[in-house]
């Protein structure tokens, strides 16, 4: 088992020279000319913590979807099928609300797995929500693996949440420290965002259409904070498209090139 310090040592080794990715609108001539790959970026559906806004309540640890959140996923799944949207892989945050969103939104794909080649469904620690409160604490890997047997957890190397532990050791327990944690750590956020894009860069070139299921605050830091320097935009149209905050279960599709 990799030690906790090694998790962050790996992050700190990521280069911060220039953007990690350039995003293009799907209608951009360059995206078509270069035959760029496509990302379908999805925020998780409504979780119980989104209703109560009680992010520090232990009852909301690794918060799950509400019944309405599951209905949102069913609606997204219907649109995906109507649009005949094809995905070659699904990359998800390992938080339950993200895994549930991916499962319910692409349930039609999993229902067909016996009749066609399996679509990779991969959990990735680096696409998690910014870790600030109890609702952002990941459950143990063994429990998640048991609850989500269709998910590939091979890239999750820690049984217990290494990011929460890091900030707990830095700031103290939830009772001792009530303010935001990772969201105030620009250096750590930048490194993790770069690592998240590196995991996309490492996907096979044959995966032309990739779904990512993640979280609103992580998207906000990644897509709307140019001072972090992680994402660049080919034109003003795609920047304007990606700048507003994501609603629950909202999906936005863009072309991308790793820089």
mmCIF file of C-alpha atoms in Angstrom:
data_model
loop_
_atom_site.group_PDB
_atom_site.id
_atom_site.type_symbol
_atom_site.label_atom_id
_atom_site.label_comp_id
_atom_site.label_asym_id
_atom_site.label_seq_id
_atom_site.Cartn_x
_atom_site.Cartn_y
_atom_site.Cartn_z
ATOM 1 C CA UNK A 1 0.000 0.000 0.000
ATOM 2 C CA UNK A 2 1.352 3.432 -0.974
ATOM 3 C CA UNK A 3 1.956 5.678 2.012
ATOM 4 C CA UNK A 4 -0.034 8.858 2.578
ATOM 5 C CA UNK A 5 2.938 11.209 2.010
ATOM 6 C CA UNK A 6 3.581 9.573 -1.361
ATOM 7 C CA UNK A 7 0.106 10.547 -2.552
ATOM 8 C CA UNK A 8 0.928 14.222 -2.132
ATOM 9 C CA UNK A 9 4.538 13.828 -3.217
ATOM 10 C CA UNK A 10 3.182 12.592 -6.540
ATOM 11 C CA UNK A 11 0.944 15.651 -6.795
ATOM 12 C CA UNK A 12 3.769 18.025 -6.020
ATOM 13 C CA UNK A 13 5.886 16.451 -8.760
ATOM 14 C CA UNK A 14 3.403 17.566 -11.436
ATOM 15 C CA UNK A 15 4.790 20.376 -13.567
ATOM 16 C CA UNK A 16 2.948 23.701 -13.378
ATOM 17 C CA UNK A 17 4.420 25.265 -16.512
ATOM 18 C CA UNK A 18 1.532 26.326 -18.733
ATOM 19 C CA UNK A 19 -2.009 24.974 -19.095
ATOM 20 C CA UNK A 20 -2.632 21.232 -18.959
ATOM 21 C CA UNK A 21 -5.501 21.263 -21.470
ATOM 22 C CA UNK A 22 -7.095 23.452 -24.134
ATOM 23 C CA UNK A 23 -10.868 23.303 -24.566
ATOM 24 C CA UNK A 24 -12.729 23.950 -27.829
ATOM 25 C CA UNK A 25 -16.407 24.307 -28.624
ATOM 26 C CA UNK A 26 -17.742 21.357 -30.611
ATOM 27 C CA UNK A 27 -18.517 23.673 -33.531
ATOM 28 C CA UNK A 28 -15.020 25.178 -33.601
ATOM 29 C CA UNK A 29 -13.408 24.587 -37.053
ATOM 30 C CA UNK A 30 -10.114 23.621 -35.417
ATOM 31 C CA UNK A 31 -11.836 20.953 -33.336
ATOM 32 C CA UNK A 32 -13.250 19.408 -36.501
ATOM 33 C CA UNK A 33 -10.068 19.801 -38.557
ATOM 34 C CA UNK A 34 -7.877 18.212 -35.900
ATOM 35 C CA UNK A 35 -10.465 15.523 -35.106
ATOM 36 C CA UNK A 36 -10.181 16.300 -31.410
ATOM 37 C CA UNK A 37 -11.585 14.013 -28.748
ATOM 38 C CA UNK A 38 -14.728 14.996 -26.841
ATOM 39 C CA UNK A 39 -15.461 15.303 -23.126
ATOM 40 C CA UNK A 40 -18.937 15.168 -21.631
ATOM 41 C CA UNK A 41 -18.492 16.951 -18.309
ATOM 42 C CA UNK A 42 -21.212 16.196 -15.754
ATOM 43 C CA UNK A 43 -21.869 17.503 -12.273
ATOM 44 C CA UNK A 44 -23.403 14.949 -9.915
ATOM 45 C CA UNK A 45 -27.155 15.043 -9.376
ATOM 46 C CA UNK A 46 -28.848 16.408 -6.246
ATOM 47 C CA UNK A 47 -27.430 15.029 -3.005
ATOM 48 C CA UNK A 48 -28.956 15.182 0.462
ATOM 49 C CA UNK A 49 -26.310 17.751 1.448
ATOM 50 C CA UNK A 50 -27.480 20.004 -1.414
ATOM 51 C CA UNK A 51 -30.969 20.192 0.121
ATOM 52 C CA UNK A 52 -30.040 20.857 3.719
ATOM 53 C CA UNK A 53 -26.811 22.787 3.018
ATOM 54 C CA UNK A 54 -25.671 21.025 6.173
ATOM 55 C CA UNK A 55 -22.217 20.164 4.864
ATOM 56 C CA UNK A 56 -20.732 19.574 8.324
ATOM 57 C CA UNK A 57 -23.353 17.106 9.562
ATOM 58 C CA UNK A 58 -21.805 13.629 10.077
ATOM 59 C CA UNK A 59 -25.020 12.177 8.626
ATOM 60 C CA UNK A 60 -23.904 13.609 5.268
ATOM 61 C CA UNK A 61 -20.498 11.936 5.129
ATOM 62 C CA UNK A 62 -19.859 11.055 1.458
ATOM 63 C CA UNK A 63 -23.386 12.266 0.748
ATOM 64 C CA UNK A 64 -25.685 10.177 -1.463
ATOM 65 C CA UNK A 65 -28.266 11.216 -4.062
ATOM 66 C CA UNK A 66 -31.806 12.111 -3.105
ATOM 67 C CA UNK A 67 -34.757 10.449 -4.895
ATOM 68 C CA UNK A 68 -35.020 13.661 -6.939
ATOM 69 C CA UNK A 69 -31.329 13.353 -7.784
ATOM 70 C CA UNK A 70 -31.913 9.855 -9.137
ATOM 71 C CA UNK A 71 -34.811 11.224 -11.214
ATOM 72 C CA UNK A 72 -32.473 13.877 -12.612
ATOM 73 C CA UNK A 73 -30.136 11.095 -13.724
ATOM 74 C CA UNK A 74 -32.988 9.221 -15.402
ATOM 75 C CA UNK A 75 -33.865 12.394 -17.319
ATOM 76 C CA UNK A 76 -30.243 12.852 -18.391
ATOM 77 C CA UNK A 77 -30.082 9.201 -19.441
ATOM 78 C CA UNK A 78 -33.158 9.715 -21.616
ATOM 79 C CA UNK A 79 -31.586 12.743 -23.326
ATOM 80 C CA UNK A 80 -28.342 10.852 -23.868
ATOM 81 C CA UNK A 81 -30.232 8.025 -25.546
ATOM 82 C CA UNK A 82 -32.385 10.366 -27.633
ATOM 83 C CA UNK A 83 -29.269 12.188 -28.830
ATOM 84 C CA UNK A 84 -27.571 8.842 -29.518
ATOM 85 C CA UNK A 85 -24.572 10.058 -27.542
ATOM 86 C CA UNK A 86 -21.836 7.419 -27.463
ATOM 87 C CA UNK A 87 -19.164 7.251 -24.762
ATOM 88 C CA UNK A 88 -16.034 5.104 -24.836
ATOM 89 C CA UNK A 89 -15.308 5.437 -21.124
ATOM 90 C CA UNK A 90 -16.742 6.929 -17.926
ATOM 91 C CA UNK A 91 -14.371 8.554 -15.431
ATOM 92 C CA UNK A 92 -15.920 9.392 -12.073
ATOM 93 C CA UNK A 93 -15.044 10.878 -8.747
ATOM 94 C CA UNK A 94 -15.110 8.076 -6.143
ATOM 95 C CA UNK A 95 -17.649 9.962 -4.052
ATOM 96 C CA UNK A 96 -20.972 8.107 -3.826
ATOM 97 C CA UNK A 97 -23.038 10.940 -5.328
ATOM 98 C CA UNK A 98 -20.806 10.959 -8.415
ATOM 99 C CA UNK A 99 -20.712 7.166 -8.783
ATOM 100 C CA UNK A 100 -24.505 7.008 -8.413
ATOM 101 C CA UNK A 101 -24.907 9.766 -11.011
ATOM 102 C CA UNK A 102 -22.685 7.922 -13.475
ATOM 103 C CA UNK A 103 -24.478 4.632 -12.865
ATOM 104 C CA UNK A 104 -28.011 5.985 -13.280
ATOM 105 C CA UNK A 105 -27.190 8.361 -16.150
ATOM 106 C CA UNK A 106 -25.500 5.631 -18.205
ATOM 107 C CA UNK A 107 -27.592 2.723 -16.954
ATOM 108 C CA UNK A 108 -28.648 1.961 -20.529
ATOM 109 C CA UNK A 109 -24.982 1.268 -21.339
ATOM 110 C CA UNK A 110 -24.506 -1.093 -18.414
ATOM 111 C CA UNK A 111 -27.728 -2.904 -19.296
ATOM 112 C CA UNK A 112 -26.177 -3.718 -22.687
ATOM 113 C CA UNK A 113 -22.794 -4.859 -21.409
ATOM 114 C CA UNK A 114 -23.506 -8.534 -22.032
ATOM 115 C CA UNK A 115 -24.221 -7.807 -25.682
ATOM 116 C CA UNK A 116 -21.226 -5.633 -26.448
ATOM 117 C CA UNK A 117 -17.731 -4.699 -25.392
ATOM 118 C CA UNK A 118 -17.599 -3.427 -21.828
ATOM 119 C CA UNK A 119 -17.367 0.346 -21.392
ATOM 120 C CA UNK A 120 -14.717 1.224 -18.774
ATOM 121 C CA UNK A 121 -16.214 2.798 -15.634
ATOM 122 C CA UNK A 122 -13.234 4.088 -13.655
ATOM 123 C CA UNK A 123 -13.082 5.844 -10.281
ATOM 124 C CA UNK A 124 -10.399 8.527 -10.019
ATOM 125 C CA UNK A 125 -9.374 10.202 -6.757
ATOM 126 C CA UNK A 126 -8.145 13.325 -8.543
ATOM 127 C CA UNK A 127 -11.620 14.230 -9.908
ATOM 128 C CA UNK A 128 -13.096 14.528 -6.404
ATOM 129 C CA UNK A 129 -14.819 17.547 -4.930
ATOM 130 C CA UNK A 130 -12.679 20.062 -3.103
ATOM 131 C CA UNK A 131 -12.287 18.585 0.376
ATOM 132 C CA UNK A 132 -13.657 21.026 2.927
ATOM 133 C CA UNK A 133 -16.424 19.440 5.009
ATOM 134 C CA UNK A 134 -17.770 16.057 6.128
ATOM 135 C CA UNK A 135 -19.875 15.678 2.979
ATOM 136 C CA UNK A 136 -16.569 15.616 1.057
ATOM 137 C CA UNK A 137 -15.040 12.757 3.076
ATOM 138 C CA UNK A 138 -14.703 9.573 1.004
ATOM 139 C CA UNK A 139 -15.887 6.274 2.457
ATOM 140 C CA UNK A 140 -13.375 3.407 2.811
ATOM 141 C CA UNK A 141 -12.361 1.815 -0.466
ATOM 142 C CA UNK A 142 -13.543 -1.637 0.618
ATOM 143 C CA UNK A 143 -17.067 -0.323 1.251
ATOM 144 C CA UNK A 144 -17.216 1.518 -2.076
ATOM 145 C CA UNK A 145 -15.945 -1.547 -3.940
ATOM 146 C CA UNK A 146 -18.668 -3.627 -2.343
ATOM 147 C CA UNK A 147 -21.414 -1.079 -3.041
ATOM 148 C CA UNK A 148 -20.358 -0.390 -6.652
ATOM 149 C CA UNK A 149 -19.158 -3.707 -8.123
ATOM 150 C CA UNK A 150 -19.284 -2.430 -11.720
ATOM 151 C CA UNK A 151 -16.699 0.288 -11.014
ATOM 152 C CA UNK A 152 -12.962 -0.122 -11.577
ATOM 153 C CA UNK A 153 -11.284 1.108 -8.370
ATOM 154 C CA UNK A 154 -7.755 0.014 -9.295
ATOM 155 C CA UNK A 155 -6.523 3.617 -9.395
ATOM 156 C CA UNK A 156 -7.740 4.291 -5.838
ATOM 157 C CA UNK A 157 -4.722 3.227 -3.807
ATOM 158 C CA UNK A 158 -5.762 4.222 -0.268
ATOM 159 C CA UNK A 159 -8.324 2.372 1.834
ATOM 160 C CA UNK A 160 -9.103 5.556 3.754
ATOM 161 C CA UNK A 161 -9.415 9.102 2.436
ATOM 162 C CA UNK A 162 -5.889 10.522 2.018
ATOM 163 C CA UNK A 163 -6.969 14.066 1.130
ATOM 164 C CA UNK A 164 -9.192 14.534 4.179
ATOM 165 C CA UNK A 165 -6.469 13.089 6.398
ATOM 166 C CA UNK A 166 -3.905 15.493 4.939
ATOM 167 C CA UNK A 167 -6.043 18.563 5.687
ATOM 168 C CA UNK A 168 -7.159 17.192 9.042
ATOM 169 C CA UNK A 169 -3.514 16.895 10.089
ATOM 170 C CA UNK A 170 -2.867 20.387 8.730
ATOM 171 C CA UNK A 171 -5.900 22.184 10.257
ATOM 172 C CA UNK A 172 -7.373 19.884 12.889
ATOM 173 C CA UNK A 173 -10.593 17.894 13.224
ATOM 174 C CA UNK A 174 -13.978 19.168 12.088
ATOM 175 C CA UNK A 175 -14.724 20.204 15.652
ATOM 176 C CA UNK A 176 -11.423 22.104 15.876
ATOM 177 C CA UNK A 177 -11.567 23.780 12.458
ATOM 178 C CA UNK A 178 -14.849 24.868 10.859
ATOM 179 C CA UNK A 179 -13.543 26.803 7.830
ATOM 180 C CA UNK A 180 -12.807 25.614 4.287
ATOM 181 C CA UNK A 181 -9.757 23.412 3.821
ATOM 182 C CA UNK A 182 -8.653 22.460 0.322
ATOM 183 C CA UNK A 183 -10.480 25.398 -1.294
ATOM 184 C CA UNK A 184 -8.036 27.770 0.409
ATOM 185 C CA UNK A 185 -5.010 25.816 -0.856
ATOM 186 C CA UNK A 186 -4.429 27.118 -4.383
ATOM 187 C CA UNK A 187 -1.158 25.259 -4.827
ATOM 188 C CA UNK A 188 -2.675 21.937 -3.811
ATOM 189 C CA UNK A 189 -5.766 22.521 -5.975
ATOM 190 C CA UNK A 190 -3.686 23.374 -9.012
ATOM 191 C CA UNK A 191 -1.579 20.253 -8.633
ATOM 192 C CA UNK A 192 -4.605 18.014 -8.183
ATOM 193 C CA UNK A 193 -6.385 19.560 -11.167
ATOM 194 C CA UNK A 194 -3.303 18.935 -13.314
ATOM 195 C CA UNK A 195 -3.187 15.341 -12.125
ATOM 196 C CA UNK A 196 -6.861 14.971 -13.016
ATOM 197 C CA UNK A 197 -6.118 16.034 -16.590
ATOM 198 C CA UNK A 198 -3.114 13.744 -16.672
ATOM 199 C CA UNK A 199 -5.429 10.813 -15.997
ATOM 200 C CA UNK A 200 -7.446 11.839 -19.064
ATOM 201 C CA UNK A 201 -4.262 12.146 -21.119
ATOM 202 C CA UNK A 202 -3.382 8.584 -20.141
ATOM 203 C CA UNK A 203 -6.633 7.162 -21.500
ATOM 204 C CA UNK A 204 -6.228 5.208 -24.773
ATOM 205 C CA UNK A 205 -6.395 7.281 -27.956
ATOM 206 C CA UNK A 206 -9.180 4.974 -29.097
ATOM 207 C CA UNK A 207 -11.435 6.585 -26.474
ATOM 208 C CA UNK A 208 -12.748 9.451 -28.586
ATOM 209 C CA UNK A 209 -15.701 10.291 -26.349
ATOM 210 C CA UNK A 210 -15.193 10.380 -22.560
ATOM 211 C CA UNK A 211 -17.700 11.167 -19.808
ATOM 212 C CA UNK A 212 -16.415 12.777 -16.599
ATOM 213 C CA UNK A 213 -18.603 12.930 -13.477
ATOM 214 C CA UNK A 214 -17.344 15.298 -10.814
ATOM 215 C CA UNK A 215 -18.358 18.250 -8.626
ATOM 216 C CA UNK A 216 -19.309 21.919 -8.781
ATOM 217 C CA UNK A 217 -16.612 23.506 -6.616
ATOM 218 C CA UNK A 218 -13.833 21.521 -8.308
ATOM 219 C CA UNK A 219 -15.235 22.614 -11.685
ATOM 220 C CA UNK A 220 -15.390 26.210 -10.462
ATOM 221 C CA UNK A 221 -11.720 26.263 -9.483
ATOM 222 C CA UNK A 222 -10.693 24.469 -12.669
ATOM 223 C CA UNK A 223 -12.757 26.350 -15.260
ATOM 224 C CA UNK A 224 -13.231 29.865 -13.870
ATOM 225 C CA UNK A 225 -9.937 30.694 -12.157
ATOM 226 C CA UNK A 226 -7.343 31.626 -14.803
ATOM 227 C CA UNK A 227 -4.813 32.365 -12.053
ATOM 228 C CA UNK A 228 -4.503 28.613 -11.482
ATOM 229 C CA UNK A 229 -3.460 28.281 -15.117
ATOM 230 C CA UNK A 230 -4.725 24.715 -15.591
ATOM 231 C CA UNK A 231 -7.247 25.160 -18.417
ATOM 232 C CA UNK A 232 -7.007 27.344 -21.517
ATOM 233 C CA UNK A 233 -9.760 28.154 -24.002
ATOM 234 C CA UNK A 234 -9.505 28.194 -27.779
ATOM 235 C CA UNK A 235 -12.020 31.031 -28.045
ATOM 236 C CA UNK A 236 -14.352 33.246 -26.034
ATOM 237 C CA UNK A 237 -17.385 31.112 -26.891
ATOM 238 C CA UNK A 238 -16.149 27.994 -25.117
ATOM 239 C CA UNK A 239 -14.888 30.036 -22.164
ATOM 240 C CA UNK A 240 -18.309 31.636 -21.787
ATOM 241 C CA UNK A 241 -19.882 28.187 -22.083
ATOM 242 C CA UNK A 242 -17.746 26.728 -19.275
ATOM 243 C CA UNK A 243 -17.724 29.686 -16.864
ATOM 244 C CA UNK A 244 -21.200 29.543 -15.267
ATOM 245 C CA UNK A 245 -21.615 27.263 -12.270
ATOM 246 C CA UNK A 246 -22.872 23.744 -13.013
ATOM 247 C CA UNK A 247 -26.382 22.793 -11.927
ATOM 248 C CA UNK A 248 -27.005 19.349 -10.441
ATOM 249 C CA UNK A 249 -26.812 16.681 -13.180
ATOM 250 C CA UNK A 250 -25.895 19.230 -15.844
ATOM 251 C CA UNK A 251 -23.770 17.981 -18.736
ATOM 252 C CA UNK A 252 -21.600 20.134 -21.015
ATOM 253 C CA UNK A 253 -19.741 18.710 -23.989
ATOM 254 C CA UNK A 254 -16.496 20.174 -25.345
ATOM 255 C CA UNK A 255 -13.609 19.111 -27.549
ATOM 256 C CA UNK A 256 -10.203 18.984 -25.891
ATOM 257 C CA UNK A 257 -6.508 18.642 -26.540
ATOM 258 C CA UNK A 258 -3.930 17.855 -23.879
ATOM 259 C CA UNK A 259 -1.060 20.346 -24.005
#
